[in-house]
PDB file of C-alpha atoms in Angstrom:
ATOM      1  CA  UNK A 931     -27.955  42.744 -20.895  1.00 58.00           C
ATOM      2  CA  UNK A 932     -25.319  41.346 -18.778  1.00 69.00           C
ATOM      3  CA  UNK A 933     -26.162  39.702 -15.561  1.00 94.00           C
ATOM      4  CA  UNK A 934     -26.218  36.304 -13.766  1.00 97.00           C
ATOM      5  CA  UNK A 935     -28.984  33.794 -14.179  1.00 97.00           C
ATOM      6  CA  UNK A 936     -29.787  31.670 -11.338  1.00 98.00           C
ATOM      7  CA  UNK A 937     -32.545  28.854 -11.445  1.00 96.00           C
ATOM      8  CA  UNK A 938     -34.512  27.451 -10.122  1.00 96.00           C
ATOM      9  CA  UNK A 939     -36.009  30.791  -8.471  1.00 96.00           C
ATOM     10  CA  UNK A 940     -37.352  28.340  -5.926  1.00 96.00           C
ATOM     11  CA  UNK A 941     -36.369  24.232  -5.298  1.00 94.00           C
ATOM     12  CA  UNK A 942     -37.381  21.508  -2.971  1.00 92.00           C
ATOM     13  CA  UNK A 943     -35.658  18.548  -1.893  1.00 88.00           C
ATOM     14  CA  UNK A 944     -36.667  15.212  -0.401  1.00 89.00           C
ATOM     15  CA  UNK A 945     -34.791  13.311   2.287  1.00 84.00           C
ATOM     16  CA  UNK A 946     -31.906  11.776   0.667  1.00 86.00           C
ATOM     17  CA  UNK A 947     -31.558  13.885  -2.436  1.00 91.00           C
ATOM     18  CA  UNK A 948     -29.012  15.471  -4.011  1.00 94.00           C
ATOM     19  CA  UNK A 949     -30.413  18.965  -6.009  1.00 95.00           C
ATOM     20  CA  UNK A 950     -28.241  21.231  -8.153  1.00 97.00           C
ATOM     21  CA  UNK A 951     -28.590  24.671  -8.536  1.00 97.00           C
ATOM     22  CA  UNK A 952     -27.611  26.518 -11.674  1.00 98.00           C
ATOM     23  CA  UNK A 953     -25.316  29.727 -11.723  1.00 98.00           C
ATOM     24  CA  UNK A 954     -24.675  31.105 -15.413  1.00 98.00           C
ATOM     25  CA  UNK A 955     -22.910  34.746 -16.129  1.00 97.00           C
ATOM     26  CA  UNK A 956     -22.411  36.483 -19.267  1.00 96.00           C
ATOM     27  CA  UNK A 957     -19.998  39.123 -17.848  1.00 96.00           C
ATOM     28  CA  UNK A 958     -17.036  37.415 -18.661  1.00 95.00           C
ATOM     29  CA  UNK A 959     -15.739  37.484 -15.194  1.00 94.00           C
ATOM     30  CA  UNK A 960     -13.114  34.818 -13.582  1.00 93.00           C
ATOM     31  CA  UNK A 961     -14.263  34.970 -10.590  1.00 93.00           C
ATOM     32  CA  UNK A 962     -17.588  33.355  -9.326  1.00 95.00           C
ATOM     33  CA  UNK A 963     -19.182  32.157  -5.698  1.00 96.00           C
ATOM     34  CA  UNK A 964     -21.940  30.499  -4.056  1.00 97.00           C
ATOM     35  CA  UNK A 965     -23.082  31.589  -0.816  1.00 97.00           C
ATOM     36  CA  UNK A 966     -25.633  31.089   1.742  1.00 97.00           C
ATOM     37  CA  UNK A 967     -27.824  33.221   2.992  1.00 96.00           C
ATOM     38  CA  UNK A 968     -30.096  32.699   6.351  1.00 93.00           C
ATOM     39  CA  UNK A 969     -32.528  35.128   7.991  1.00 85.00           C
ATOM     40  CA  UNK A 970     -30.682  37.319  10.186  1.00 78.00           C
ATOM     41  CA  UNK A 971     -26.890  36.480   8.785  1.00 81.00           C
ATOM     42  CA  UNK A 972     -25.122  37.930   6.612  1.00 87.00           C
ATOM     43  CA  UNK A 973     -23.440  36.182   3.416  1.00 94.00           C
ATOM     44  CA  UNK A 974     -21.683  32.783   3.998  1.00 95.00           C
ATOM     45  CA  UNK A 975     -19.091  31.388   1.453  1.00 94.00           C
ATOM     46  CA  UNK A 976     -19.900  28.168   0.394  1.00 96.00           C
ATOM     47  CA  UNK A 977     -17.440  27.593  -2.562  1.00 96.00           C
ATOM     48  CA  UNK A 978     -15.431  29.753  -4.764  1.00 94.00           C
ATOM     49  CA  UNK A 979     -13.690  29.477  -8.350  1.00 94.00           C
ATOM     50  CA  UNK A 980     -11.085  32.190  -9.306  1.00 91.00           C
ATOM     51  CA  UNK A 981     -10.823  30.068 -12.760  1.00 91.00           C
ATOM     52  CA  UNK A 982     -11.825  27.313 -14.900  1.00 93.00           C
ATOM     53  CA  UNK A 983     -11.279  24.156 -13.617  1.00 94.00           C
ATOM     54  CA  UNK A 984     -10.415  24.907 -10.548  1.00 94.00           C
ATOM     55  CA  UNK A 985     -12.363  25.611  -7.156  1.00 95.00           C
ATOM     56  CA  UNK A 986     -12.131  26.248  -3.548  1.00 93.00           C
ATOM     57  CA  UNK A 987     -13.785  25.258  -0.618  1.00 94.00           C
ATOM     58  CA  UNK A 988     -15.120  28.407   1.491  1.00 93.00           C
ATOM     59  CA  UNK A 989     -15.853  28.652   5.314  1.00 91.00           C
ATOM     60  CA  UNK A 990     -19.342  26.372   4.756  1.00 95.00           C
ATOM     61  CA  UNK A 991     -19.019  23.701   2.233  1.00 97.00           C
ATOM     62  CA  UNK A 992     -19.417  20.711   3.931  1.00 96.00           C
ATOM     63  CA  UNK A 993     -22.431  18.753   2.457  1.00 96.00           C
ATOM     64  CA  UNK A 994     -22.029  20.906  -0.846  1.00 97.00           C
ATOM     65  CA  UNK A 995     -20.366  20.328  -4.151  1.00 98.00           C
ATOM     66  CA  UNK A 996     -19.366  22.427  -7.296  1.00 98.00           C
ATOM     67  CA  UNK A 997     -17.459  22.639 -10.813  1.00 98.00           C
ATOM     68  CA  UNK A 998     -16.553  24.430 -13.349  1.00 98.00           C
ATOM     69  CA  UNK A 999     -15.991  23.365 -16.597  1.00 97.00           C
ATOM     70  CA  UNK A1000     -16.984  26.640 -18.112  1.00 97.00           C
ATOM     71  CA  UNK A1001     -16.033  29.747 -17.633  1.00 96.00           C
ATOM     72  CA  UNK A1002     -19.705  31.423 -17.796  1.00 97.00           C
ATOM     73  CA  UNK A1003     -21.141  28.257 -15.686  1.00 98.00           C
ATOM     74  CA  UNK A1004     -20.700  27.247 -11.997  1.00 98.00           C
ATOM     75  CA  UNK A1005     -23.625  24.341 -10.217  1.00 98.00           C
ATOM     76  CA  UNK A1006     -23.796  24.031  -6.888  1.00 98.00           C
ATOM     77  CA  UNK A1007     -24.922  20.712  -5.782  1.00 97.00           C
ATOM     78  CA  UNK A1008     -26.898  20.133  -2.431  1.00 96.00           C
ATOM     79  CA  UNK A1009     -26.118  17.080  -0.923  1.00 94.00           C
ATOM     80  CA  UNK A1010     -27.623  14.397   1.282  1.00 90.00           C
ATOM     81  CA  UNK A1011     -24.793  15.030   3.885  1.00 89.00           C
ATOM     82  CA  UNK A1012     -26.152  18.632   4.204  1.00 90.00           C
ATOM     83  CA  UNK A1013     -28.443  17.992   7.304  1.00 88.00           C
ATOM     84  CA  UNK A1014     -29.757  21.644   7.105  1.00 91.00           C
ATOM     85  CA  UNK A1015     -30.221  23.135   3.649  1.00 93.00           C
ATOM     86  CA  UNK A1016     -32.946  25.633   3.676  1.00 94.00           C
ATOM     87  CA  UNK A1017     -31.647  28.769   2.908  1.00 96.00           C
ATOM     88  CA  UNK A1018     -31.191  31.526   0.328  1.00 97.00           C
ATOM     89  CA  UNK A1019     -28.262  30.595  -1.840  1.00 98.00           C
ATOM     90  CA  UNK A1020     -26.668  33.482  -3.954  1.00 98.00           C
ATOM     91  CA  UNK A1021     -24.217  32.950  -6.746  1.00 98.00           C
ATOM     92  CA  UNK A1022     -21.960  35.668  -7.939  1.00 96.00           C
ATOM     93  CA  UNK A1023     -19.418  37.242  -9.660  1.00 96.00           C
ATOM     94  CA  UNK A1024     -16.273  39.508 -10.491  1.00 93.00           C
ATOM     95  CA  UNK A1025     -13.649  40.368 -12.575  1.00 90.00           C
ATOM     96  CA  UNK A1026     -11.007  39.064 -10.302  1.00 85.00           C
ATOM     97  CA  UNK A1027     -10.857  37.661  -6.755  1.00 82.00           C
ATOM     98  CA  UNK A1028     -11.688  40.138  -3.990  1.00 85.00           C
ATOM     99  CA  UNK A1029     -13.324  42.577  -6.221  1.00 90.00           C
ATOM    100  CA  UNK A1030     -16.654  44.060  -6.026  1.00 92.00           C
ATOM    101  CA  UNK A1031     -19.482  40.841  -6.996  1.00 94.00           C
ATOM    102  CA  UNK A1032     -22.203  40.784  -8.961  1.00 96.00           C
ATOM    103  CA  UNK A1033     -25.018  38.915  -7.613  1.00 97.00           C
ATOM    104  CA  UNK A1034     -27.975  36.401  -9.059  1.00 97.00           C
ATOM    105  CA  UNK A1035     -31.210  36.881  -7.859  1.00 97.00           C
ATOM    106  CA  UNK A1036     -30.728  33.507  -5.773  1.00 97.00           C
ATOM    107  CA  UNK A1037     -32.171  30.162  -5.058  1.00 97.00           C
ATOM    108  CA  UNK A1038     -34.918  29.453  -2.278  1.00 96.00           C
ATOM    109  CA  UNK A1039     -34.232  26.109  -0.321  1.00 95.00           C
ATOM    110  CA  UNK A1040     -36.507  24.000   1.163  1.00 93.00           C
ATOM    111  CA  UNK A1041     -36.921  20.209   2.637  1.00 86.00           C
ATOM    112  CA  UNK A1042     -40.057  18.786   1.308  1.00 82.00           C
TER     113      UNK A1042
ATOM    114  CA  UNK B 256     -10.022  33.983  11.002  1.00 71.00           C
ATOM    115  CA  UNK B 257     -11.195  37.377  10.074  1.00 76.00           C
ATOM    116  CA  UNK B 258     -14.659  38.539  11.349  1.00 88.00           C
ATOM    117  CA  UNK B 259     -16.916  41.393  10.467  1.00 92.00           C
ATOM    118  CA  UNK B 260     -19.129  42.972  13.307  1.00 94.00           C
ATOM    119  CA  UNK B 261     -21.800  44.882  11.821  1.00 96.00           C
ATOM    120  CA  UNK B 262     -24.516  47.001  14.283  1.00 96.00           C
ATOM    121  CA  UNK B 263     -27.042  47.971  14.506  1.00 97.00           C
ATOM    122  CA  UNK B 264     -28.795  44.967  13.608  1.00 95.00           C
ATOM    123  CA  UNK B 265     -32.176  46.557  13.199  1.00 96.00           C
ATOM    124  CA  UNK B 266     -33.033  50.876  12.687  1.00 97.00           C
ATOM    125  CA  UNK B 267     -35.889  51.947  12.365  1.00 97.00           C
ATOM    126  CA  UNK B 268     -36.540  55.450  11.435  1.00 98.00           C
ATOM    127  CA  UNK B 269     -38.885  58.326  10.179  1.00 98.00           C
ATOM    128  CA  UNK B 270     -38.589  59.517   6.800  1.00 98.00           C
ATOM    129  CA  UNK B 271     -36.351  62.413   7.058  1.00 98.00           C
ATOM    130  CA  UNK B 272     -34.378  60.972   9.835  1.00 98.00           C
ATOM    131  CA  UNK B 273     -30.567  60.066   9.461  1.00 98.00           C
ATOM    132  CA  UNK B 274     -29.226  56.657   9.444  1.00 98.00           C
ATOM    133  CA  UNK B 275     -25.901  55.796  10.234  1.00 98.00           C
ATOM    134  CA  UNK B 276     -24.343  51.755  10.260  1.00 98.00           C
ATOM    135  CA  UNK B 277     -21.175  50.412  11.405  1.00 98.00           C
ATOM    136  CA  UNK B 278     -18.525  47.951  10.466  1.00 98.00           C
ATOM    137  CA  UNK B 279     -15.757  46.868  12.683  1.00 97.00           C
ATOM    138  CA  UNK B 280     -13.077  44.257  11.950  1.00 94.00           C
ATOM    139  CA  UNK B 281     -10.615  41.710  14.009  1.00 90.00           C
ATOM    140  CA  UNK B 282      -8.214  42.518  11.581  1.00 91.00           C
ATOM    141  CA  UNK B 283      -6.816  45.366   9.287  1.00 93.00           C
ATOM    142  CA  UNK B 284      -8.648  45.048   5.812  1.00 93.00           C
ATOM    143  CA  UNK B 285      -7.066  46.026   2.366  1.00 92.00           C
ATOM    144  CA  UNK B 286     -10.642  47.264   1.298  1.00 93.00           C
ATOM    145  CA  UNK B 287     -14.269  47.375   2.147  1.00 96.00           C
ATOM    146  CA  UNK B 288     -17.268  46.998  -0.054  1.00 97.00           C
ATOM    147  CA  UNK B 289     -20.957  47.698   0.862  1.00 98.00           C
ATOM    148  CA  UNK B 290     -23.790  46.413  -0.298  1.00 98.00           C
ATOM    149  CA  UNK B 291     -27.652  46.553   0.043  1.00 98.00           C
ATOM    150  CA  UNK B 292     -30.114  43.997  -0.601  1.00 97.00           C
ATOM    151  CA  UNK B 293     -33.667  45.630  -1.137  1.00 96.00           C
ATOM    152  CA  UNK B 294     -36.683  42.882   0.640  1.00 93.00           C
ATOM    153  CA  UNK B 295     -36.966  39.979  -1.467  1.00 91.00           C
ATOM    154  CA  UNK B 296     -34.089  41.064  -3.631  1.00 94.00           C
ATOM    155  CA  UNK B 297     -29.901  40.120  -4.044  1.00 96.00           C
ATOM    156  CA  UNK B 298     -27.259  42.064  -2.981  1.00 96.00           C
ATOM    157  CA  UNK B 299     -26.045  44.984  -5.451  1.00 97.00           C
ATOM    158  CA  UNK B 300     -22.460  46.583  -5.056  1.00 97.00           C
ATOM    159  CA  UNK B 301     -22.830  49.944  -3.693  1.00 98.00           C
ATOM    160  CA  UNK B 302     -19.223  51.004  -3.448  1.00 98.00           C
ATOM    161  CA  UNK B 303     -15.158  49.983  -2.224  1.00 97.00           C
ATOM    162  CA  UNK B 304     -13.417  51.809  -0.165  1.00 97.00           C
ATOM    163  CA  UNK B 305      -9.884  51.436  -0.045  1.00 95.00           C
ATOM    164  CA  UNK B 306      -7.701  53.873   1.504  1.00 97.00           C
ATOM    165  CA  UNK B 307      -7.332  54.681   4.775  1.00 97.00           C
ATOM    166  CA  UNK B 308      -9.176  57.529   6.075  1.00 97.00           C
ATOM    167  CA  UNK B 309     -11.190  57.290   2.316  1.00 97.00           C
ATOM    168  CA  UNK B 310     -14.480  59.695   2.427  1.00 98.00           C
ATOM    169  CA  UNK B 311     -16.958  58.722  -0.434  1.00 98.00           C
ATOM    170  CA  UNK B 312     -20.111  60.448  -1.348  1.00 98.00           C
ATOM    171  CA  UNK B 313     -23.331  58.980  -2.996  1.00 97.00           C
ATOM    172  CA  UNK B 314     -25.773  61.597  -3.479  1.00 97.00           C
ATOM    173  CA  UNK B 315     -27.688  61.271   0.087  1.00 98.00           C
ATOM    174  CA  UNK B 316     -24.832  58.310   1.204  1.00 98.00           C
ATOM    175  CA  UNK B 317     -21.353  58.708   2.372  1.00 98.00           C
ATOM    176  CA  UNK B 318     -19.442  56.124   3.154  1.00 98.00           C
ATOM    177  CA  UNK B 319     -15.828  56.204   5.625  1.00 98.00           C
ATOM    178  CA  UNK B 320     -13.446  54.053   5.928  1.00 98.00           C
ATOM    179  CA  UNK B 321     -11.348  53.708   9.389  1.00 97.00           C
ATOM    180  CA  UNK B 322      -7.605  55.145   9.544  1.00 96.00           C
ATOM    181  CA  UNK B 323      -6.558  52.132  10.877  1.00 96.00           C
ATOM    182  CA  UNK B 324      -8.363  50.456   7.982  1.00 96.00           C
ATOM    183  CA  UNK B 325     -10.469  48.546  10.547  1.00 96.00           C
ATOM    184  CA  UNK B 326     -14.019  49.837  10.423  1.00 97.00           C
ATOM    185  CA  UNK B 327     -16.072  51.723   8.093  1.00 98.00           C
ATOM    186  CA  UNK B 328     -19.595  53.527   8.494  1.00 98.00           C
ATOM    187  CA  UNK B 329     -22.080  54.399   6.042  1.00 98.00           C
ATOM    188  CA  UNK B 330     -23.980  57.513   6.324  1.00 98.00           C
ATOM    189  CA  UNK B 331     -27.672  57.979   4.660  1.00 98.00           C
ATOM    190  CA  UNK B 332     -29.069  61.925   5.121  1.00 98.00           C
ATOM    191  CA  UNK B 333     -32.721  62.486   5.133  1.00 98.00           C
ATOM    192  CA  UNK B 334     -33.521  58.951   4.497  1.00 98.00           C
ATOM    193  CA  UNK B 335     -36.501  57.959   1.609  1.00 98.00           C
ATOM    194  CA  UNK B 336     -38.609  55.015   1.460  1.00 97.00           C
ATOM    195  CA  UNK B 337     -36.598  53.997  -1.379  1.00 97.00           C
ATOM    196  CA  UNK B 338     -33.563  53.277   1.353  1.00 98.00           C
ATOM    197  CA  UNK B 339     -35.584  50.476   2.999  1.00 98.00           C
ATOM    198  CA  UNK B 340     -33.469  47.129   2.779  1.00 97.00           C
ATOM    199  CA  UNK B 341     -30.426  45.855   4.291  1.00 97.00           C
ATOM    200  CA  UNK B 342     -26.957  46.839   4.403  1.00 98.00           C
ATOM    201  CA  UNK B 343     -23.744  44.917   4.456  1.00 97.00           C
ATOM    202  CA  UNK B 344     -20.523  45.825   4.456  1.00 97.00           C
ATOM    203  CA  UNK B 345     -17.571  43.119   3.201  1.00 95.00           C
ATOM    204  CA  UNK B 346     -14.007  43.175   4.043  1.00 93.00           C
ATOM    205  CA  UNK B 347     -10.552  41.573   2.032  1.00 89.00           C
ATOM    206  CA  UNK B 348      -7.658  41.506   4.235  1.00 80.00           C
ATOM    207  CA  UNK B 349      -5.421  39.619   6.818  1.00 64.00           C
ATOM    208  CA  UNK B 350      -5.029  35.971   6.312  1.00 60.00           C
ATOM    209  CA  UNK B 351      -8.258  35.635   4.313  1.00 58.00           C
ATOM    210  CA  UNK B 352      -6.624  37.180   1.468  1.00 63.00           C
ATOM    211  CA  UNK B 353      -9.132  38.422  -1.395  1.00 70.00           C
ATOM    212  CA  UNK B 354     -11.948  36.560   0.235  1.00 83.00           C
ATOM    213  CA  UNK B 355     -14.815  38.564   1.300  1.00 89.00           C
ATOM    214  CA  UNK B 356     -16.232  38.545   5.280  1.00 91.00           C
ATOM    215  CA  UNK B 357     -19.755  39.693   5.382  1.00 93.00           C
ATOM    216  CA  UNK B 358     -20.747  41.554   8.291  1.00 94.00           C
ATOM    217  CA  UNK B 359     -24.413  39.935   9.385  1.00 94.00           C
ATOM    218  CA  UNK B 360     -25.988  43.532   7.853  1.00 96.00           C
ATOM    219  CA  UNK B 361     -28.392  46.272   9.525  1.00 97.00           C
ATOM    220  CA  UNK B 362     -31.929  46.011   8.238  1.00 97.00           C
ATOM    221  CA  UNK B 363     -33.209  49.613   7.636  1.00 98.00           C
ATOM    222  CA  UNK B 364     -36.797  50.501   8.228  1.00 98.00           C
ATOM    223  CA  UNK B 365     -37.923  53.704   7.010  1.00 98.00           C
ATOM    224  CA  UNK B 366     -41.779  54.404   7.994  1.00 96.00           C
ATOM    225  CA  UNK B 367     -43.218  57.601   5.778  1.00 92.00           C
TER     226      UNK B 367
END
């Protein structure tokens, strides 16, 4: 079946760690994103590819990282410099930028 | 930049009962998609509207989307326990180009 594949389901970080979070997709899409989710909020972009090699930052990404050397395979890294990183993080996808996303079933955040 | 006001935040209803959400916009969008994220679960494309004045039907949903391509509503009839979750709309448009704006979402309750 075709989906996306995020892990871990759930992660937790020390003070002063940097933690990546995987995002794979077999749909062949160009498109893919990683946003944030917190109680009560709706969806924040965090970073955005519309194609290999290349990336975006979104309204959030301060204290995040990304790449994408593959087309099916996008890692979001959690950095130090992110003072607040508990949160639900969602990766998805689509066949072109602005179209409808598929979605992971997301990363849960928390500071050990 | 672009914003998406969603409201209610919070319905609660009886089984039976109708349910209606609303999405308003800053700026004209070139479409609207709308999701819902079941408890516990990821977002799943529901449908994109994109012409103005666009009526869509989903069995017990309908969806509208604004003349002015502005604001949207989605419409459940005779809601089921099986509607329970949370529903966001997302707008493309304006100077945010192909990027997505999440309205914050209205959490439906549906007690049997």
């Amino acid at each position: 079946d075709g989906g996306i594949t995020q892990s871990p389901k759930y992660l937790f970080r020390k003070e002063g760690q940097n933690v990546t979070l995987s995002c794979e997709q077999n749909l062949n899409h160009d498109a893919m994103y990683w946003y944030r989710q917190d109680p009560g909020q709706g969806l924040r972009l965090i970073y955005y590819s519309q194609i290999v090699n290349d990336f975006q930052k979104g309204d959030i990404a301060e204290g995040y990282s990304v790449s994408r050397e593959k087309k099916e395979s996008f890692p979001l890294t959690v950095t130090s410099a992110q003072k607040n990183p508990t949160a639900f993080y969602l990766c998805g996808s689509g066949q072109g930028w602005g179209q409808p996303q598929h979605f992971g079933d997301g990363t849960r955040l928390s500071i050990l | 930049g672009q914003q998406v006001m969603q409201i209610p935040q919070y319905q609660h209803v009886q089984e039976g009962e109708d349910f209606t959400t609303y999405c308003n916009s800053s700026t004209t969008l070139s479409n609207i998609q709308w999701y819902k994220q079941r408890p516990g679960g990821h977002p799943v494309f529901l449908i994109q509207l994109v012409k103005s004045g666009e009526v869509k039907k989903q069995k017990r949903l309908t969806f509208q989307f604004g003349e002015a391509k502005k604001n949207s509503s989605l419409h459940i009839t005779a809601t089921q326990t099986t509607d329970v979750g949370t529903y966001f709309c997302a707008g493309t448009g304006g100077t945010s180009y192909g990027k997505l704006t999440f309205g914050q979402g209205t959490i439906l309750t549906v007690h049997p």
